[in-house]
Short mmCIF file of C-alpha atoms in Angstrom, two decimals:
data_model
loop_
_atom_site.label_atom_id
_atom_site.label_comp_id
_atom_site.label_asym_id
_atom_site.label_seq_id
_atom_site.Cartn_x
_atom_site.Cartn_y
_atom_site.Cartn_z
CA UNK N 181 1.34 -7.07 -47.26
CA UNK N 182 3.32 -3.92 -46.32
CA UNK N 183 3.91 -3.49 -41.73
CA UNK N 184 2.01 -0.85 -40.11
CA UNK N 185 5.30 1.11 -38.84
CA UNK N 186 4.17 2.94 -35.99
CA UNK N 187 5.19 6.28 -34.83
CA UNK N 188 7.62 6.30 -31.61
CA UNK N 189 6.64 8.14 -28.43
CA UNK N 190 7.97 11.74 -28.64
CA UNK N 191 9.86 11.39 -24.98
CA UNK N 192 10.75 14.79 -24.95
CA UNK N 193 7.81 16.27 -24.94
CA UNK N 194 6.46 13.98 -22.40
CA UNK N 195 9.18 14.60 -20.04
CA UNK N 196 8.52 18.63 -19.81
CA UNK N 197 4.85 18.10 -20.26
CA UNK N 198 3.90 18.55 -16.38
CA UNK N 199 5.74 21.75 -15.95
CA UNK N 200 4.09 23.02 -18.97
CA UNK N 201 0.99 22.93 -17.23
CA UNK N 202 -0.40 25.95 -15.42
CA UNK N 203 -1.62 24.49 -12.95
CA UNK N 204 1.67 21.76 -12.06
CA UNK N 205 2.06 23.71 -8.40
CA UNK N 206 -1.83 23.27 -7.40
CA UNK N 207 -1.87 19.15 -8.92
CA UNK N 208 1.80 18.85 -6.68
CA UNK N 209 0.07 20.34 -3.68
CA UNK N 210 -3.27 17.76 -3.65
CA UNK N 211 -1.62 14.72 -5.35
CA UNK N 212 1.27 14.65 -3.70
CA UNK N 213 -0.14 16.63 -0.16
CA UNK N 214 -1.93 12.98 -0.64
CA UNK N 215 0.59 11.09 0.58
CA UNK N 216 2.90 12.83 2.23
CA UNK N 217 -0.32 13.21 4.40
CA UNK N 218 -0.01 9.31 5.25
CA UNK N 219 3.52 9.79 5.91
CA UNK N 220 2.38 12.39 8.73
CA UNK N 221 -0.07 10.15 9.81
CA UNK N 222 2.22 7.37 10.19
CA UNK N 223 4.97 9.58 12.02
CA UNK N 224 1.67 10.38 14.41
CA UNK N 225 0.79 7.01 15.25
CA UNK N 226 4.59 6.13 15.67
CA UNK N 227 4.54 9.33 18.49
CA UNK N 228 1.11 8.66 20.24
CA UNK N 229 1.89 4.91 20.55
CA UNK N 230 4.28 5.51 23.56
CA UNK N 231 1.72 7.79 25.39
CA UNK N 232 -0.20 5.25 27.72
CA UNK N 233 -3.76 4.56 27.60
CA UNK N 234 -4.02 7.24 24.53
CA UNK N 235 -1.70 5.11 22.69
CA UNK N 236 -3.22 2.10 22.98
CA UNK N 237 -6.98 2.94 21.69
CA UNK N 238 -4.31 5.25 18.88
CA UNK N 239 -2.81 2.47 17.63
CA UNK N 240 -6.12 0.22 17.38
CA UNK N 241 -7.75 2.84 15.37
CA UNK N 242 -4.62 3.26 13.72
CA UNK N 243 -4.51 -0.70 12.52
CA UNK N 244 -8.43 0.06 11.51
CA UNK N 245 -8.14 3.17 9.57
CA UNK N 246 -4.45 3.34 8.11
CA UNK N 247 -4.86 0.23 5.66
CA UNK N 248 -8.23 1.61 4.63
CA UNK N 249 -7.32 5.27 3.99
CA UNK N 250 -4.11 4.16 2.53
CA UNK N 251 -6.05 2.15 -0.62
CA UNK N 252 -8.82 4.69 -1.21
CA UNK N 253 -5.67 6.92 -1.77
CA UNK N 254 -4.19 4.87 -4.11
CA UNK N 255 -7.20 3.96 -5.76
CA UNK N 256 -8.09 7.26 -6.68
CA UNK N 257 -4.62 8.04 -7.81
CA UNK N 258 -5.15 5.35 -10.13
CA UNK N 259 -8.52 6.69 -11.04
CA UNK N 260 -6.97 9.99 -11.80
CA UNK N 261 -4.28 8.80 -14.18
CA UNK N 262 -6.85 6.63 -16.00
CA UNK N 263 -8.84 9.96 -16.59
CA UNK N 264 -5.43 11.52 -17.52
CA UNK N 265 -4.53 9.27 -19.96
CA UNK N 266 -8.48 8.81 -21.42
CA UNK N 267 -8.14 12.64 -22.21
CA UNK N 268 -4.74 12.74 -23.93
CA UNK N 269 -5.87 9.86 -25.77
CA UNK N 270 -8.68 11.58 -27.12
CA UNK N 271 -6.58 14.85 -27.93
CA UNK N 272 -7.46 17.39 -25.05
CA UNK N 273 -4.58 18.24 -23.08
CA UNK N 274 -3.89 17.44 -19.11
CA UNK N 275 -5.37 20.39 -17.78
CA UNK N 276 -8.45 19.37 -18.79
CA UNK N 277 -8.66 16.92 -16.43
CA UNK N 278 -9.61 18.20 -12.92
CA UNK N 279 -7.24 16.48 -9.96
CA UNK N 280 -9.86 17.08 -7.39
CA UNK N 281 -13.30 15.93 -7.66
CA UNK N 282 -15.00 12.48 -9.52
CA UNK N 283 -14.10 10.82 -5.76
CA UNK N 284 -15.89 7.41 -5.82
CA UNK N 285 -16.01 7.08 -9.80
CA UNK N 286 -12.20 7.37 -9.45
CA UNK N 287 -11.54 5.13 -6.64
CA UNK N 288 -13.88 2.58 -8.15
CA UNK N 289 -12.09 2.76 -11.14
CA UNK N 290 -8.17 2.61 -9.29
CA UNK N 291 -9.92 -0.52 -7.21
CA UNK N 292 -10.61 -2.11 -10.72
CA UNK N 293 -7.13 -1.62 -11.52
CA UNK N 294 -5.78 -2.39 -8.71
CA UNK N 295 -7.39 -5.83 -8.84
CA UNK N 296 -6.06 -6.55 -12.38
CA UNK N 297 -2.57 -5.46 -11.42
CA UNK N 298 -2.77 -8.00 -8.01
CA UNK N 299 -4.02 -10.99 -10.63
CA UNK N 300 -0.70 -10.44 -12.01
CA UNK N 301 1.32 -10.21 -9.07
CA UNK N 302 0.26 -13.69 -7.52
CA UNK N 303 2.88 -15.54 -8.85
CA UNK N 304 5.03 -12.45 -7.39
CA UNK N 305 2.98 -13.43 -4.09
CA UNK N 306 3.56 -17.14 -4.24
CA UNK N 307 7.52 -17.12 -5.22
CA UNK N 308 8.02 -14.78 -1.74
CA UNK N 309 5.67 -17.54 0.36
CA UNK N 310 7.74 -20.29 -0.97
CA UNK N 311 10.77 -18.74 -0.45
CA UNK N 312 10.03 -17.62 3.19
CA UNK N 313 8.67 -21.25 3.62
CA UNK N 314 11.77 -22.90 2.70
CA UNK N 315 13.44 -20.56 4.61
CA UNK N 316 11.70 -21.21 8.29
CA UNK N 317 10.96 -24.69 7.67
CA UNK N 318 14.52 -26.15 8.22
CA UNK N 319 15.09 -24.55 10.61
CA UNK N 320 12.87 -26.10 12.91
CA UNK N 321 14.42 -29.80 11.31
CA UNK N 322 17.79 -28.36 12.60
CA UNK N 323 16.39 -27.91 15.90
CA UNK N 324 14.60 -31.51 16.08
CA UNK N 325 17.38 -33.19 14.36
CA UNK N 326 20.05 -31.54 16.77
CA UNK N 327 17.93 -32.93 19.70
CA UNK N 328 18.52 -37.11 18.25
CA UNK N 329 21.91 -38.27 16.81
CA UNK N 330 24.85 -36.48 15.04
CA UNK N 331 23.45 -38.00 11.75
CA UNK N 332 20.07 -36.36 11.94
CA UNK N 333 21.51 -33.27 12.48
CA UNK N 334 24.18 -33.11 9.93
CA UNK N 335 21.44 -34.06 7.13
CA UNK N 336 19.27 -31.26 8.61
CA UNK N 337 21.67 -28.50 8.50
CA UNK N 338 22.34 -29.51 4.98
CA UNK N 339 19.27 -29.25 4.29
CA UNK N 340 18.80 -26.15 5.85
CA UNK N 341 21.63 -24.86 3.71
CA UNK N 342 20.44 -26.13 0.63
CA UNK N 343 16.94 -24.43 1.46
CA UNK N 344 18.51 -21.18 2.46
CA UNK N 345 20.50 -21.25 -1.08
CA UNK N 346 16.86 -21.99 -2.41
CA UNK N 347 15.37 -18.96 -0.67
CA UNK N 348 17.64 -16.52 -2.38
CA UNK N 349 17.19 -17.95 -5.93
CA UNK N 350 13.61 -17.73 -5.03
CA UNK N 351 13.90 -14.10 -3.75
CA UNK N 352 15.75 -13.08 -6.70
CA UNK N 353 13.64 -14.52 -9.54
CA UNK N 354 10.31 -12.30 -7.67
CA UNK N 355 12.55 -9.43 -7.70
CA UNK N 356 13.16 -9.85 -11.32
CA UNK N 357 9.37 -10.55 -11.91
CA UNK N 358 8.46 -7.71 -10.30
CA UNK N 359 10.57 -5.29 -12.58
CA UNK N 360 9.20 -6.98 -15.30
CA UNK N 361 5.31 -6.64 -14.44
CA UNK N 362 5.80 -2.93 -13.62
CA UNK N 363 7.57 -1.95 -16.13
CA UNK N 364 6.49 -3.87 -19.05
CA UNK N 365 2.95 -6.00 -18.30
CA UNK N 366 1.65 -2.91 -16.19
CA UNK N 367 1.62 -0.03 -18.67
CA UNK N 368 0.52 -2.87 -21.41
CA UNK N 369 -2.37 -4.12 -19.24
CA UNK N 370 -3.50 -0.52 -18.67
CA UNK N 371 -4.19 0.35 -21.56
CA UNK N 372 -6.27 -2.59 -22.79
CA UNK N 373 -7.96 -1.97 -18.91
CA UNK N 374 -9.02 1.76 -19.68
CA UNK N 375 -10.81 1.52 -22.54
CA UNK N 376 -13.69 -0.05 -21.00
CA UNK N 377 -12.51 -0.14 -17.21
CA UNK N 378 -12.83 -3.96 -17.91
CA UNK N 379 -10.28 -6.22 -15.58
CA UNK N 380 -11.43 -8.85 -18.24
CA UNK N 381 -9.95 -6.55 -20.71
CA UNK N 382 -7.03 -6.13 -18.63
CA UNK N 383 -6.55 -9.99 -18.96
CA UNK N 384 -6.74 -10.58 -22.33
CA UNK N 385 -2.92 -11.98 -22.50
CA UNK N 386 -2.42 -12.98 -26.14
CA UNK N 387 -3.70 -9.72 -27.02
CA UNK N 388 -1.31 -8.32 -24.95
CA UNK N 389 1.45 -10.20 -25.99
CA UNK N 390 0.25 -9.03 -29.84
CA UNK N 391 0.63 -5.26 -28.81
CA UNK N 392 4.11 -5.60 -27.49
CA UNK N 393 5.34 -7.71 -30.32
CA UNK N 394 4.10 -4.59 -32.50
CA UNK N 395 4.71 -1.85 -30.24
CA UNK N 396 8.38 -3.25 -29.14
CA UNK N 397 9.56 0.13 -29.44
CA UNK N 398 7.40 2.19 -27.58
CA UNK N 399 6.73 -0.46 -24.64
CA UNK N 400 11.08 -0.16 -24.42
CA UNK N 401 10.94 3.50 -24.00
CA UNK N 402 8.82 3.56 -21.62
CA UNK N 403 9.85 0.55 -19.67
CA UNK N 404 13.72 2.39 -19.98
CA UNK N 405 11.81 5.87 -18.97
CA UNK N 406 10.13 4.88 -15.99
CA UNK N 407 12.88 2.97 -14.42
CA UNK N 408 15.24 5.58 -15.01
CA UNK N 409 12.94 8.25 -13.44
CA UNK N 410 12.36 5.69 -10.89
CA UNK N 411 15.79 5.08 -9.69
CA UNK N 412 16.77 9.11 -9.89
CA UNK N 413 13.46 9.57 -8.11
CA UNK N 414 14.79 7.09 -5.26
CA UNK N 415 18.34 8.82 -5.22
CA UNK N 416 16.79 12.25 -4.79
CA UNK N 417 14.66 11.39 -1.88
CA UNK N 418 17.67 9.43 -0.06
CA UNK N 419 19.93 12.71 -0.65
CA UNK N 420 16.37 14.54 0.91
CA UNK N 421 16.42 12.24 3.90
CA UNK N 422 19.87 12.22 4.63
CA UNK N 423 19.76 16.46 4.87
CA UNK N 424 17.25 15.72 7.53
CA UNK N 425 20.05 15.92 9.98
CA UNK N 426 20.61 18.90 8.90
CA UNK N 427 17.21 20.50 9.88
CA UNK N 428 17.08 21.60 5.96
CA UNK N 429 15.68 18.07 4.95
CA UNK N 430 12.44 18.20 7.12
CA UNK N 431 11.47 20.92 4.31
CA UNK N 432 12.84 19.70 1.04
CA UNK N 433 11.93 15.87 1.25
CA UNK N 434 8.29 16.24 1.27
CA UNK N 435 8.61 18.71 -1.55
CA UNK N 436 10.70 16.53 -3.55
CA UNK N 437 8.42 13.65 -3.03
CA UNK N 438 5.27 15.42 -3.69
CA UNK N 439 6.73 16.91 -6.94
CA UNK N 440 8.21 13.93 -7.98
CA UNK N 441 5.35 11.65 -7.00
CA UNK N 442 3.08 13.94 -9.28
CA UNK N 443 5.18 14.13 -11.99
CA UNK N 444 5.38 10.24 -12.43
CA UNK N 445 1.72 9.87 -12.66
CA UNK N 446 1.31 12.99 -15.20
CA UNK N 447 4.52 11.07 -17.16
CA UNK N 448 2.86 7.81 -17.09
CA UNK N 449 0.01 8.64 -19.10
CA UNK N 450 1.65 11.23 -21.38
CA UNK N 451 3.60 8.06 -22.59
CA UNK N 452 0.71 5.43 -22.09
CA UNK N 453 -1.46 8.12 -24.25
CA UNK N 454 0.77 8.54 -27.06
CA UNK N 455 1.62 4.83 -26.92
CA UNK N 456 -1.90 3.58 -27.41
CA UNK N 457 -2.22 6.43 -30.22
CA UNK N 458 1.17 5.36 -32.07
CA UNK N 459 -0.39 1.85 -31.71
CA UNK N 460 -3.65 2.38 -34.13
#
């Protein structure tokens, strides 16, 4: 029986996609106004804190309302790329897609995600709690062993070295996991999660597994893509920040993160789209 050969994603036009759009300067301006916003509203709270009395009721409100405000944001992020990515898989084209409006069907829909993506970051979770845990621990046996004989205290500072050798191995194997479930189980998992917003879609591992094995290609691309973007994304806004100092920075770093924030997402599910398309 002849293999399917499936089509590979056609990068370039997914790269100049975005600014193709008419609209690219209005989706910039609310996606990205979206969290530069919570970067002002941090840099608020960080000001107000020191003002006495004010600060103090600031800063509980702040601890209240930050964590929330911060999640609906990303949730609906999420919610917006899903409907991104549902209308270039069917064949319409980006600007289609509204980015305003569809608030709690899209936030509903990022929190779904959301919650699949965190399912796959325990082990993530538990390799840094380990890690930290070995860390701390010997270092109160130092401290008791120190305080009874010479002995006691030489086996506990070995063993505090041995753990702190432990905590780095740990720390480096979550670092590696974590480049491996965003760029490789993340864009696989989403799109067996949008087709029915189902996190038990989203779970269905051998199936997953299946679709990379026959999709090698295309999961590479885009696993090669989005780090790439990511790390000139990263240089970009440390060359932003550092032109702070020169006055000039306080202008172009939220524009370069809004932009480049914005064009991510619209990136992400040009490739997811044509991906899942290639993949039938």
């Amino acid at each position: 029986m002849p293999v399917k050969k499936h089509k590979d994603i056609d990068l370039g036009r997914s790269l100049k996609s975005f600014f193709e759009l008419p609209d690219w300067q209005e989706r910039t301006l609310f996606i990205g106004g979206l969290f530069v916003g919570l970067m002002l509203l941090y840099v608020l709270f960080l000001v107000t804190m020191f003002i006495p009395l004010i600060g103090i009721i600031a800063s509980c409100c702040f601890l209240v309302m930050f964590p929330l405000v911060s999640m609906a944001v990303n949730f609906y992020v999420d919610g917006y790329r899903t409907e991104l990515t549902d209308a270039l898989v069917a064949g319409k084209t980006a600007d289609s897609v509204r980015v305003s409006g569809n608030y709690q069907e899209r936030i509903i829909t990022g929190f779904k995600l959301g919650v699949s993506n965190l399912i796959y970051n325990i082990p993530l979770i538990l390799l840094y709690v380990v890690g930290y845990v070995m860390l701390i621990a010997p270092v109160f046996a130092v401290s008791i062993g120190s305080a009874a004989n010479d002995e006691l205290s030489g086996l506990a500072m070995l063993t505090l070295l041995s753990t702190t050798l432990m905590f780095y191995v740990f720390i480096l194997i979550g670092w590696f996991w974590q480049i491996v479930q965003m760029y490789l189980i993340y864009p696989v998992m989403f799109i067996f999660f949008r087709k029915e917003r189902s996190i038990r879609d989203a779970l269905r591992v051998r199936k997953m597994v299946s679709f990379v094995r026959n999709n090698y290609m295309n999961v590479l691309i885009y696993s090669l893509v989005m780090l790439g973007i990511a790390l000139l994304f990263g240089m970009a806004m440390m060359v932003s920040v550092l032109l702070v100092f020169l006055c000039i920075g306080i202008i172009i770093a939220p524009v370069v993160f809004a932009v480049g924030t914005t064009y991510t997402i619209h990136l992400q599910a040009d490739m997811l789209a044509q991906m899942e398309r290639n993949s039938r």
